Amino acid sequence: MGAEKPVIYVVSENPGKLREIRFVLGKFGFEVEPLRARKLEIQSDDLEEVARVAAESLLGRAPEPFVVEDSGLFIASLRGFPGPYSSYVYRTIGCEGVLKLMRGVEDRRAKFVCAAALGFNGSVSVFRGEVEGAISEEPRGRGGFGFDPIFVPLGHAKTFAEMTLEEKCAVSHRSKALETLAVYLLERLNLHR
Ligand code: IMP
């Protein structure tokens, strides 16, 4: 009989994020369990601080190990906007609104950043991942979620929304943060891959 898979609880209600988190952590042998829990959501320009404070607010209340993830899109010519406010900006003006702000703008450089906070053994560690890229001229593709239809990762022609889950997860900010987190946790659980 095979050993049971170690479980990681993930505090997110975004099905797109959960799908990616399950895919990436699954490669390291983890079983992902979504967890509904009220966490503290502070306003800060620093994604890592947002994720850390949210995770700390769950210590002692959530089963461990658990992950709280915060991410955002940072557009160079808009001085990093929408950054930590990406979720609000997506809900209000969406991809079309961002494309309007970028109309006629030559410098289309942008990056996605992810801060994944791990609650384990009563303390919190934060892991960061980034992917550089550019804002497309128009939305393309039907996959993914959020700003995926307008983000083209550096060195690629497709937007995230035109990529398969595997293709996006080979380069994404979320995968990079979670891969570091998974290696760290496996070491601490003494379960080397
Ligand atoms: P939060 O991390 O739940 O605060 O949400 C950040 C927001 O950034 C999301 O609502 C999306 O609009 C956007 N976002 C974060 N990661 C991604 C991604 O991988 N693809 C597309 N949009 C993303």
Short mmCIF file of C-alpha atoms and ligand atoms in Angstrom, two decimals:
data_model
loop_
_atom_site.label_atom_id
_atom_site.label_comp_id
_atom_site.label_asym_id
_atom_site.label_seq_id
_atom_site.Cartn_x
_atom_site.Cartn_y
_atom_site.Cartn_z
CA MET A 1 0.00 0.00 0.00
CA GLY A 2 1.36 3.46 -0.91
CA ALA A 3 1.96 6.11 1.75
CA GLU A 4 -0.75 8.75 2.12
CA LYS A 5 -0.08 12.04 0.41
CA PRO A 6 0.75 14.97 2.69
CA VAL A 7 -2.06 17.54 2.71
CA ILE A 8 -1.68 21.31 2.30
CA TYR A 9 -4.68 23.50 3.10
CA VAL A 10 -5.11 26.40 0.72
CA VAL A 11 -7.10 29.45 1.73
CA SER A 12 -8.54 30.68 -1.56
CA GLU A 13 -11.94 30.86 -3.14
CA ASN A 14 -10.60 31.61 -6.60
CA PRO A 15 -11.12 28.42 -8.68
CA GLY A 16 -8.50 29.54 -11.23
CA LYS A 17 -5.86 29.93 -8.55
CA LEU A 18 -6.83 26.67 -6.87
CA ARG A 19 -6.48 24.79 -10.13
CA GLU A 20 -2.95 26.08 -10.60
CA ILE A 21 -1.99 25.55 -6.96
CA ARG A 22 -3.27 21.97 -7.11
CA PHE A 23 -1.32 21.33 -10.31
CA VAL A 24 1.98 22.76 -9.01
CA LEU A 25 1.87 21.30 -5.49
CA GLY A 26 0.59 18.00 -6.92
CA LYS A 27 3.90 17.62 -8.76
CA PHE A 28 5.60 17.59 -5.35
CA GLY A 29 3.23 14.90 -4.07
CA PHE A 30 0.92 17.16 -2.06
CA GLU A 31 -2.83 16.85 -1.85
CA VAL A 32 -4.45 20.31 -1.88
CA GLU A 33 -7.52 20.88 0.32
CA PRO A 34 -9.33 24.20 -0.11
CA LEU A 35 -10.01 25.86 3.23
CA ARG A 36 -12.66 28.49 3.88
CA ALA A 37 -11.41 30.73 6.65
CA ARG A 38 -11.74 34.42 7.50
CA LYS A 39 -8.32 36.01 7.34
CA LEU A 40 -7.09 39.49 8.09
CA GLU A 41 -6.76 41.50 4.87
CA ILE A 42 -4.64 44.60 5.37
CA GLN A 43 -4.06 47.32 2.78
CA SER A 44 -0.40 47.61 1.92
CA ASP A 45 1.73 48.28 -1.14
CA ASP A 46 3.72 45.20 -0.21
CA LEU A 47 2.20 41.87 -1.31
CA GLU A 48 4.49 39.90 1.00
CA GLU A 49 3.24 41.85 3.99
CA VAL A 50 -0.39 41.30 2.93
CA ALA A 51 0.17 37.53 2.67
CA ARG A 52 2.19 37.36 5.91
CA VAL A 53 -0.38 39.24 8.00
CA ALA A 54 -3.22 37.15 6.56
CA ALA A 55 -1.38 33.91 7.36
CA GLU A 56 -0.44 35.08 10.86
CA SER A 57 -4.09 35.84 11.54
CA LEU A 58 -4.89 32.17 10.84
CA LEU A 59 -2.21 30.63 13.08
CA GLY A 60 -3.86 28.50 15.74
CA ARG A 61 -7.20 28.64 13.90
CA ALA A 62 -6.40 26.82 10.67
CA PRO A 63 -5.07 23.29 10.19
CA GLU A 64 -1.39 23.21 9.18
CA PRO A 65 0.36 23.34 6.87
CA PHE A 66 -1.70 26.03 5.15
CA VAL A 67 -1.01 28.50 2.36
CA VAL A 68 -2.36 32.00 1.81
CA GLU A 69 -1.43 33.53 -1.52
CA ASP A 70 -1.55 37.13 -2.66
CA SER A 71 -0.67 38.20 -6.17
CA GLY A 72 -0.82 41.16 -8.49
CA LEU A 73 0.00 42.64 -11.88
CA PHE A 74 2.57 45.46 -11.90
CA ILE A 75 2.65 47.61 -15.06
CA ALA A 76 5.92 49.52 -15.55
CA SER A 77 4.54 52.56 -17.43
CA LEU A 78 1.80 52.92 -14.76
CA ARG A 79 4.46 52.88 -12.03
CA GLY A 80 3.44 49.47 -10.79
CA PHE A 81 -0.34 49.98 -10.89
CA PRO A 82 -2.54 48.01 -10.16
CA GLY A 83 -0.06 45.96 -8.04
CA PRO A 84 -1.58 45.05 -4.66
CA TYR A 85 -4.92 46.47 -5.82
CA SER A 86 -5.18 44.08 -8.78
CA SER A 87 -8.20 42.25 -7.50
CA TYR A 88 -10.18 45.51 -7.07
CA VAL A 89 -9.04 46.84 -10.44
CA TYR A 90 -9.98 43.56 -12.12
CA ARG A 91 -13.46 43.68 -10.56
CA THR A 92 -13.99 47.33 -11.51
CA ILE A 93 -12.36 48.15 -14.88
CA GLY A 94 -11.15 44.65 -15.85
CA CYS A 95 -8.88 43.78 -18.78
CA GLU A 96 -10.64 46.26 -21.10
CA GLY A 97 -10.09 49.11 -18.63
CA VAL A 98 -6.40 48.32 -18.31
CA LEU A 99 -6.05 48.16 -22.09
CA LYS A 100 -7.69 51.60 -22.30
CA LEU A 101 -5.14 53.01 -19.85
CA MET A 102 -2.42 51.50 -22.04
CA ARG A 103 -3.77 52.88 -25.33
CA GLY A 104 -0.91 54.45 -27.31
CA VAL A 105 1.62 53.50 -24.64
CA GLU A 106 4.78 52.07 -26.18
CA ASP A 107 6.39 50.65 -23.06
CA ARG A 108 4.18 47.63 -22.36
CA ARG A 109 6.42 45.92 -19.82
CA ALA A 110 4.63 44.34 -16.87
CA LYS A 111 5.18 41.63 -14.33
CA PHE A 112 3.08 39.35 -12.19
CA VAL A 113 4.22 38.87 -8.61
CA CYS A 114 3.04 36.21 -6.17
CA ALA A 115 3.65 36.05 -2.43
CA ALA A 116 2.74 32.67 -0.95
CA ALA A 117 2.70 32.54 2.85
CA LEU A 118 3.06 29.15 4.51
CA GLY A 119 1.73 28.54 8.01
CA PHE A 120 3.61 25.62 9.52
CA ASN A 121 4.74 24.68 13.03
CA GLY A 122 3.12 27.79 14.45
CA SER A 123 5.00 30.28 12.30
CA VAL A 124 4.79 31.88 8.87
CA SER A 125 7.33 31.89 6.00
CA VAL A 126 6.74 33.83 2.79
CA PHE A 127 7.90 32.78 -0.69
CA ARG A 128 7.93 35.12 -3.68
CA GLY A 129 7.75 34.45 -7.40
CA GLU A 130 7.76 36.81 -10.38
CA VAL A 131 7.28 36.57 -14.13
CA GLU A 132 8.26 39.39 -16.49
CA GLY A 133 6.23 40.05 -19.59
CA ALA A 134 4.19 42.59 -21.53
CA ILE A 135 0.61 43.81 -21.83
CA SER A 136 -0.87 42.73 -25.17
CA GLU A 137 -2.63 45.16 -27.54
CA GLU A 138 -5.93 43.29 -27.22
CA PRO A 139 -7.33 40.46 -25.04
CA ARG A 140 -6.54 36.98 -26.39
CA GLY A 141 -7.49 33.51 -25.23
CA ARG A 142 -10.13 31.91 -23.05
CA GLY A 143 -8.13 30.00 -20.46
CA GLY A 144 -6.93 31.01 -17.03
CA PHE A 145 -8.48 33.85 -15.03
CA GLY A 146 -8.09 37.53 -14.17
CA PHE A 147 -5.63 39.43 -16.36
CA ASP A 148 -4.45 36.28 -18.18
CA PRO A 149 -5.92 37.40 -21.57
CA ILE A 150 -3.72 40.54 -21.65
CA PHE A 151 -0.41 39.22 -20.29
CA VAL A 152 2.30 37.76 -22.54
CA PRO A 153 5.23 36.30 -20.59
CA LEU A 154 8.70 37.27 -21.79
CA GLY A 155 10.04 34.96 -24.52
CA HIS A 156 6.54 33.77 -25.50
CA ALA A 157 4.02 34.81 -28.14
CA LYS A 158 0.85 33.57 -26.42
CA THR A 159 -1.00 35.29 -23.60
CA PHE A 160 -1.45 33.30 -20.38
CA ALA A 161 -5.08 32.78 -21.42
CA GLU A 162 -3.97 31.13 -24.68
CA MET A 163 -1.70 28.70 -22.84
CA THR A 164 -2.56 25.34 -21.37
CA LEU A 165 -2.39 24.94 -17.60
CA GLU A 166 0.97 23.18 -18.05
CA GLU A 167 2.35 25.98 -20.24
CA LYS A 168 1.29 28.73 -17.83
CA CYS A 169 2.58 26.82 -14.82
CA ALA A 170 5.97 26.30 -16.49
CA VAL A 171 6.66 30.05 -16.19
CA SER A 172 4.19 31.67 -13.82
CA HIS A 173 4.83 33.80 -10.73
CA ARG A 174 2.58 31.45 -8.73
CA SER A 175 4.49 28.32 -9.76
CA LYS A 176 7.83 29.90 -8.86
CA ALA A 177 6.66 30.91 -5.39
CA LEU A 178 4.95 27.57 -4.76
CA GLU A 179 7.85 25.47 -6.01
CA THR A 180 10.18 27.13 -3.49
CA LEU A 181 7.53 26.68 -0.81
CA ALA A 182 7.09 22.99 -1.66
CA VAL A 183 10.83 22.25 -1.50
CA TYR A 184 11.06 24.06 1.86
CA LEU A 185 8.09 22.16 3.29
CA LEU A 186 9.18 18.75 2.01
CA GLU A 187 12.53 19.27 3.71
CA ARG A 188 10.84 20.12 6.97
CA LEU A 189 8.46 17.20 6.70
CA ASN A 190 11.46 15.02 5.88
CA LEU A 191 9.85 13.89 2.66
CA HIS A 192 12.42 14.47 -0.03
CA ARG A 193 11.17 14.04 -3.53
P1 IMP B 1 -5.62 38.33 -4.97
O1 IMP B 1 -4.26 37.70 -4.94
O2 IMP B 1 -6.71 37.35 -4.71
O3 IMP B 1 -5.68 39.58 -4.17
O4 IMP B 1 -5.94 38.76 -6.45
C1 IMP B 1 -5.06 39.39 -7.27
C2 IMP B 1 -5.70 39.70 -8.59
O5 IMP B 1 -4.62 39.79 -9.50
C3 IMP B 1 -6.63 38.65 -9.15
O6 IMP B 1 -7.97 38.94 -8.91
C4 IMP B 1 -6.36 38.71 -10.64
O7 IMP B 1 -7.17 39.69 -11.22
C5 IMP B 1 -4.92 39.15 -10.69
N1 IMP B 1 -4.06 37.98 -10.83
C6 IMP B 1 -3.25 37.40 -9.90
N2 IMP B 1 -2.62 36.34 -10.39
C7 IMP B 1 -3.04 36.24 -11.66
C8 IMP B 1 -2.76 35.31 -12.69
O8 IMP B 1 -2.02 34.33 -12.56
N3 IMP B 1 -3.39 35.56 -13.85
C9 IMP B 1 -4.22 36.61 -14.06
N4 IMP B 1 -4.53 37.47 -13.14
C10 IMP B 1 -3.95 37.30 -11.94
#
